[in-house]
Coordinates of C-alpha atoms in Angstrom, one line a residue:
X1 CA 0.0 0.0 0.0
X2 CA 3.0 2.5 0.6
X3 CA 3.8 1.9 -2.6
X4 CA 0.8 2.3 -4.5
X5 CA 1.2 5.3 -2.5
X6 CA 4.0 7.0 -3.3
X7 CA 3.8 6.2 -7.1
X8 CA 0.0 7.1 -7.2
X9 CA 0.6 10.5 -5.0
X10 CA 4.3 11.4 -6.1
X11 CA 5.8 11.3 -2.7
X12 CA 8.6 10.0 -0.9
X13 CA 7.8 7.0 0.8
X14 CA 9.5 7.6 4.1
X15 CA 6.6 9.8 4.5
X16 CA 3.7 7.2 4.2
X17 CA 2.5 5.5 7.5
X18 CA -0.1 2.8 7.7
X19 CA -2.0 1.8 9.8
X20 CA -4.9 -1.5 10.0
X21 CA -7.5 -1.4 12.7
X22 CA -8.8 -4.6 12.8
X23 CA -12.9 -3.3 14.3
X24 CA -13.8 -7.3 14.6
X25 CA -16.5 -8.9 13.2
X26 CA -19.8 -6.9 13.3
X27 CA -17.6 -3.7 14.1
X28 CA -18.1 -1.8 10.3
X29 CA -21.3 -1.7 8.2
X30 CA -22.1 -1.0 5.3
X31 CA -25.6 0.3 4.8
X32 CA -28.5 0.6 2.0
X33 CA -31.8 -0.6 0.8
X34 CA -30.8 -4.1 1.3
X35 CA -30.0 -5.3 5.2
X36 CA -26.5 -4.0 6.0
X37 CA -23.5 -5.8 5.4
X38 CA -19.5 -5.7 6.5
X39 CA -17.6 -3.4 5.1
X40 CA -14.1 -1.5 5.0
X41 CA -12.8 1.9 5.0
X42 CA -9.7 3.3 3.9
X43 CA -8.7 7.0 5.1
X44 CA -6.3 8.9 3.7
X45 CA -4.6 12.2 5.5
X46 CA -2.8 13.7 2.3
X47 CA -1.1 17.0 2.0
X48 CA -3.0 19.2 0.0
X49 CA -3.3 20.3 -3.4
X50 CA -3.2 16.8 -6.0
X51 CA -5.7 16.9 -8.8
X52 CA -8.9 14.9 -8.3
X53 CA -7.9 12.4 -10.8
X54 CA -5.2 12.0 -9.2
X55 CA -6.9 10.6 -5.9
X56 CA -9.6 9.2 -7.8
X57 CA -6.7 7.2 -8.9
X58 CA -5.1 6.1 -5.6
X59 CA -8.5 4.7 -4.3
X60 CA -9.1 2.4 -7.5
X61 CA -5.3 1.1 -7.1
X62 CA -5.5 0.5 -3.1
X63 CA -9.4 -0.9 -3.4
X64 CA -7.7 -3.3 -6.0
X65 CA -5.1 -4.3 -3.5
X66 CA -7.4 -4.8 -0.9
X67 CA -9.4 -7.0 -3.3
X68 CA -6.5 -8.8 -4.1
X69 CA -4.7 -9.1 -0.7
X70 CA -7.5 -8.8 1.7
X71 CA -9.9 -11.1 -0.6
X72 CA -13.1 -7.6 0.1
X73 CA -15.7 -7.1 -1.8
X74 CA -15.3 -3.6 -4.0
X75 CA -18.8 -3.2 -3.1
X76 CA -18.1 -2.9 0.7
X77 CA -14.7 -0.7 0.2
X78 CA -14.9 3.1 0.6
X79 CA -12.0 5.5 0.5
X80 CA -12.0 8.5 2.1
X81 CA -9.5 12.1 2.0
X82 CA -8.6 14.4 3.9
X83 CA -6.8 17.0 2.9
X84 CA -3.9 19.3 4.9
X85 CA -1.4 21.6 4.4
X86 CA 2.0 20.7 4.9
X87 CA 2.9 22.4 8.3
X88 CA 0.1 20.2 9.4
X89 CA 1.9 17.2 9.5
X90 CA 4.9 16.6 11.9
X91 CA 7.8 14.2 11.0
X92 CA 10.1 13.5 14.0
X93 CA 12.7 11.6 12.3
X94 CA 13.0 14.0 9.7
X95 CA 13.1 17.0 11.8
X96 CA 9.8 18.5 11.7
X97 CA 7.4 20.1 10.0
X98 CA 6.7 19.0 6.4
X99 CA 7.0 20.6 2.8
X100 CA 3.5 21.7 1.1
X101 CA 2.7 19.3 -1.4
X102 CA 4.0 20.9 -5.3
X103 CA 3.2 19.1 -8.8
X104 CA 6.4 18.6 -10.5
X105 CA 8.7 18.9 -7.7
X106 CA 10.6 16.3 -5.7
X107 CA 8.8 15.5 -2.4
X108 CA 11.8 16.5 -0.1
X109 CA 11.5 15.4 3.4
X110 CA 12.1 18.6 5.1
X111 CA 12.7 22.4 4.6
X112 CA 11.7 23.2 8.3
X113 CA 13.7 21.6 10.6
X114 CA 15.6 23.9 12.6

């Protein structure tokens, strides 16, 4: 999935942490006019700024790997953004504060570390 990732997203993949919360059985639904069924969620805290293509593309390559890997039904998968700017997420090993997300430049670790 980091992969996917930082291909999909341009970024450097020391940035990308995952994380699985296993809810247990019964602990996610999925709702509609048939009776509810299990279901998965994928959030994504990005840095601001990519193209909506550009995440509509990240959620159609990580559903596929949770289809493949996980053995879910697309049916039951949603993905969800949300979007920051880069002084909004803090990288400890890399000295701080991150970089704001730029098309077409290398995704640099760090500017503002002291």
């Amino acid at each position: 999935m980091g992969e996917i990732y930082a291909g999909v997203m341009s970024a450097n993949v020391n940035r990308i942490s995952i994380a699985i919360r296993e809810l247990g059985e019964g602990g996610l639904w999925r709702c509609g006019s048939d009776e509810p069924r299990p279901a998965a969620l994928l959030m994504c805290d990005i840095r601001q700024g990519r193209p909506k293509e550009t995440r509509a593309e990240l959620a159609r390559q990580l559903v596929e790997a949770c289809i493949e890997i996980c053995g879910l039904n697309e049916t039951t998968i949603n993905v969800e953004f949300t979007q920051h700017a880069g002084d909004e997420m803090y990288h400890t090993m890399y000295g701080g504060l991150s970089d704001d997300w730029q098309a077409g430049q290398p995704d640099t670790l760090n500017r503002h570390a002291p």
